[in-house]
CSV table of C-alpha atoms in Angstrom, one decimal:
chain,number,residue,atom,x,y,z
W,1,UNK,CA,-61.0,-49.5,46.5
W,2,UNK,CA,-60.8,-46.0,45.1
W,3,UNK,CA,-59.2,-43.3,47.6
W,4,UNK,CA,-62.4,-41.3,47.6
W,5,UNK,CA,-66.0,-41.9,45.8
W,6,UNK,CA,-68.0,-39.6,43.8
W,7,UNK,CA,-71.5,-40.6,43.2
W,8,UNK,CA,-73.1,-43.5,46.0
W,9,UNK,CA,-75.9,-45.4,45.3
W,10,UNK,CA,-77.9,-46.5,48.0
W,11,UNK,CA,-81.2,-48.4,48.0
W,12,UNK,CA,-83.9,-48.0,50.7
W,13,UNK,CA,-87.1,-49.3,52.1
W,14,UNK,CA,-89.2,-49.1,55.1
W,15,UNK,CA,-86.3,-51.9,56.8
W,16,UNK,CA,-84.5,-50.8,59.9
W,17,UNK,CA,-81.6,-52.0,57.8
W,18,UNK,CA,-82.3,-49.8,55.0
W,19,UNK,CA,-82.6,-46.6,57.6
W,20,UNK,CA,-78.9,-47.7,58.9
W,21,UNK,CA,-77.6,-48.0,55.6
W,22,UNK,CA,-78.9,-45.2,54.5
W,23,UNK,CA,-77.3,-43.2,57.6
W,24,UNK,CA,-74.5,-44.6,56.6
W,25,UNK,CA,-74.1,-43.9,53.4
W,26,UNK,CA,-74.8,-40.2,54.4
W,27,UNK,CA,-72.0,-40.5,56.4
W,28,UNK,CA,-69.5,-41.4,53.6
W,29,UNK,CA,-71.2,-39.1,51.4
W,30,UNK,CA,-69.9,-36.2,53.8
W,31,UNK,CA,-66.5,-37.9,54.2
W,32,UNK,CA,-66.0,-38.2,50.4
W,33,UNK,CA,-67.8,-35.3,49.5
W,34,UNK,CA,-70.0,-37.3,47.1
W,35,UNK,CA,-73.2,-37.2,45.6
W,36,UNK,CA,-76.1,-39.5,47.1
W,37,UNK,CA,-78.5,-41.1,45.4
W,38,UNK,CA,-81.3,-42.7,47.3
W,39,UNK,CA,-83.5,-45.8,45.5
W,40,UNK,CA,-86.6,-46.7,46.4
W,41,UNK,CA,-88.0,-49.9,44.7
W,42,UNK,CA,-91.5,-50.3,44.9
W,43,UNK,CA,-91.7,-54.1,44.9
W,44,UNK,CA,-94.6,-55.1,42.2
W,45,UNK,CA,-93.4,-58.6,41.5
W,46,UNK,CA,-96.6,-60.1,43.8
W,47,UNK,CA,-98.9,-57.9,42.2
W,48,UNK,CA,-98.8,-60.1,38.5
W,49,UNK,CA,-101.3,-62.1,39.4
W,50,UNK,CA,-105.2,-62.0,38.1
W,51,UNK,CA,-107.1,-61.9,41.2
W,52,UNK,CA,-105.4,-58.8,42.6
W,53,UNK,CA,-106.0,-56.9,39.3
W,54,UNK,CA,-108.8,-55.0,40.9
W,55,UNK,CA,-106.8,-53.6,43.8
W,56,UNK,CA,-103.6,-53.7,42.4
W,57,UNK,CA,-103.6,-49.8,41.2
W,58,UNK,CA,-104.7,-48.9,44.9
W,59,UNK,CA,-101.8,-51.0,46.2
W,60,UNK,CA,-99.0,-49.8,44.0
W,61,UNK,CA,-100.5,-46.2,44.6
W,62,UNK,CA,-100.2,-46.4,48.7
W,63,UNK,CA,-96.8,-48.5,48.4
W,64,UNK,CA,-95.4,-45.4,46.1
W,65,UNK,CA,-97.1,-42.6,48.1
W,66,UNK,CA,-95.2,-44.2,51.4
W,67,UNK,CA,-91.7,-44.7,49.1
W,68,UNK,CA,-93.1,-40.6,48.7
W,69,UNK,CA,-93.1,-39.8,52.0
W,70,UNK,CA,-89.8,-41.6,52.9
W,71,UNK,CA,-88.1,-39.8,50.6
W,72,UNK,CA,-89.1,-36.6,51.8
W,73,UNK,CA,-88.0,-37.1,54.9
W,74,UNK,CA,-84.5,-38.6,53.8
W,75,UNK,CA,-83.6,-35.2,52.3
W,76,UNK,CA,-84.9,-33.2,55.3
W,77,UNK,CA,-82.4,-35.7,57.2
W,78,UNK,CA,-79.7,-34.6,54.4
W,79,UNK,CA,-80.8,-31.3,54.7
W,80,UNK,CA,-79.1,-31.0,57.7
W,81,UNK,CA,-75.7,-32.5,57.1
W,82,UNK,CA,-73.0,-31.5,55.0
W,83,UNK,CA,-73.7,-34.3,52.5
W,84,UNK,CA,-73.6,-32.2,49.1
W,85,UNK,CA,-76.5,-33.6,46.9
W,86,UNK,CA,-79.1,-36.0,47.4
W,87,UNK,CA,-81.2,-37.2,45.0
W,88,UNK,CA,-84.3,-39.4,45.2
W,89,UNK,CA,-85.4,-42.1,42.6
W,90,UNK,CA,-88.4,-44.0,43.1
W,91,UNK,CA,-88.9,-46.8,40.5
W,92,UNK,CA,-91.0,-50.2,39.7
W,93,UNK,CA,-90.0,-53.6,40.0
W,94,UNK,CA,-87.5,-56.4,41.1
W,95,UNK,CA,-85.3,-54.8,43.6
W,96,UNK,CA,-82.3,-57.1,43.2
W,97,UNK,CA,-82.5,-56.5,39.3
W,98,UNK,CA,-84.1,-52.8,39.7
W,99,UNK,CA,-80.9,-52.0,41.8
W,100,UNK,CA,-78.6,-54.1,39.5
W,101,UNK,CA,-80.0,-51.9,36.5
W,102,UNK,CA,-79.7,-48.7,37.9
W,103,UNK,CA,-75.9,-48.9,39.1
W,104,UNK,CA,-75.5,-50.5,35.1
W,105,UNK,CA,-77.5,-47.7,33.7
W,106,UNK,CA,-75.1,-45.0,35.9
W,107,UNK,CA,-72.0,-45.8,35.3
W,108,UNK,CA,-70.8,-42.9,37.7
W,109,UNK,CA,-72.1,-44.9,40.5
W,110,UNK,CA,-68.6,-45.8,42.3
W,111,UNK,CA,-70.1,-47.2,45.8
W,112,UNK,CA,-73.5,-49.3,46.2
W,113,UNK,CA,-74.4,-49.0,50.3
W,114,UNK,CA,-77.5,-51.0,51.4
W,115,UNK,CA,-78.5,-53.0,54.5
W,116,UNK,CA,-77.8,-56.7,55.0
W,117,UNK,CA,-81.7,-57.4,55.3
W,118,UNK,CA,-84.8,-55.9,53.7
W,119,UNK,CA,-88.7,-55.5,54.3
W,120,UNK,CA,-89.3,-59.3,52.9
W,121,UNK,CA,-86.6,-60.7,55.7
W,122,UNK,CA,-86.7,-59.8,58.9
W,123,UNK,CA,-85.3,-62.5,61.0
W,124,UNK,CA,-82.7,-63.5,58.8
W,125,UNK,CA,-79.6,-63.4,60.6
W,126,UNK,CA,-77.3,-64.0,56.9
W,127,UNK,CA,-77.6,-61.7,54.0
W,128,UNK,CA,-80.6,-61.2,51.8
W,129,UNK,CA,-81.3,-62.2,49.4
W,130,UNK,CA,-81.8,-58.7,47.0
W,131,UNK,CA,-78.2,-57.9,49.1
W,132,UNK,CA,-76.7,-61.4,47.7
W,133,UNK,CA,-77.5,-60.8,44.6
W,134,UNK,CA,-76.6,-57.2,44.1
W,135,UNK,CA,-73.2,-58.1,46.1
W,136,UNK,CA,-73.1,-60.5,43.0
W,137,UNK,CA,-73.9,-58.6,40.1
W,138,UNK,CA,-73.0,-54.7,40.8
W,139,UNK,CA,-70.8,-53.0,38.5
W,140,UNK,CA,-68.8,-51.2,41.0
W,141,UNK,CA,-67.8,-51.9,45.3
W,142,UNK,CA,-70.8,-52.4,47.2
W,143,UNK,CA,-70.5,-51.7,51.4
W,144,UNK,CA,-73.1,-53.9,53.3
W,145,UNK,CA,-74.4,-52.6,56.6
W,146,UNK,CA,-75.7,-54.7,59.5
């Protein structure tokens, strides 16, 4: 583990898990003084199908205009800490391999910090899923927050 991280990736959705590992890795930003990068993956892997062709634009479009809103109010949160820099992505996909991708893509990204559970598992008591598999595959030490 490095003795202090530079650039933190962490991933977010509308979870309460995501909320506490986004607090969290707010918190270590400060600590470390790092930069904070904040993911939102908008989650268009159900929306490949035929029959939801008409309404998928309309679906896609709310999903990103509530990632939107989120976001905003994540650096009004950051705002008022002593967190450095925060900067918001939204993207398209897969969020295990949107994540995975990113983190590959940034090779600065020295920390991954997201929450044990997600939007598609509530009552899970283990890991996720997307968390399993990024724990798996990310280039660089990933924290998970319960």
């Amino acid at each position: 583990m490095p003795s202090r991280y530079t650039n933190i990736l962490v991933p977010v959705d509308s979870s309460d898990a995501a909320q506490a590992a986004f607090t969290e890795a707010v918190n270590i930003a400060q600590r470390h003084q790092a930069n904070l990068t904040a993911l939102y993956v908008v989650n268009d892997s159900a929306y490949h199908t035929p029959a939801l062709d008409p309404v998928l634009s309309e679906l896609l479009d709310a999903e990103a205009a509530h990632a939107k809103d989120a976001m905003r109010q994540r650096q009004q949160f950051v705002a008022t800490t002593s967190a450095p820099n925060l900067k918001t992505e939204i993207s398209y996909g897969i969020p295990k391999h949107t994540i995975e991708d990113y983190a590959k893509q940034h090779p600065e990204i020295d920390l991954i910090v997201l929450g044990a559970t997600g939007t598609n598992s509530p009552h899970r008591v283990a890991v996720g899923s997307t968390t399993s598999y990024v724990v798996d595959h990310a280039p660089c030490n990933v924290i998970v927050i319960r």
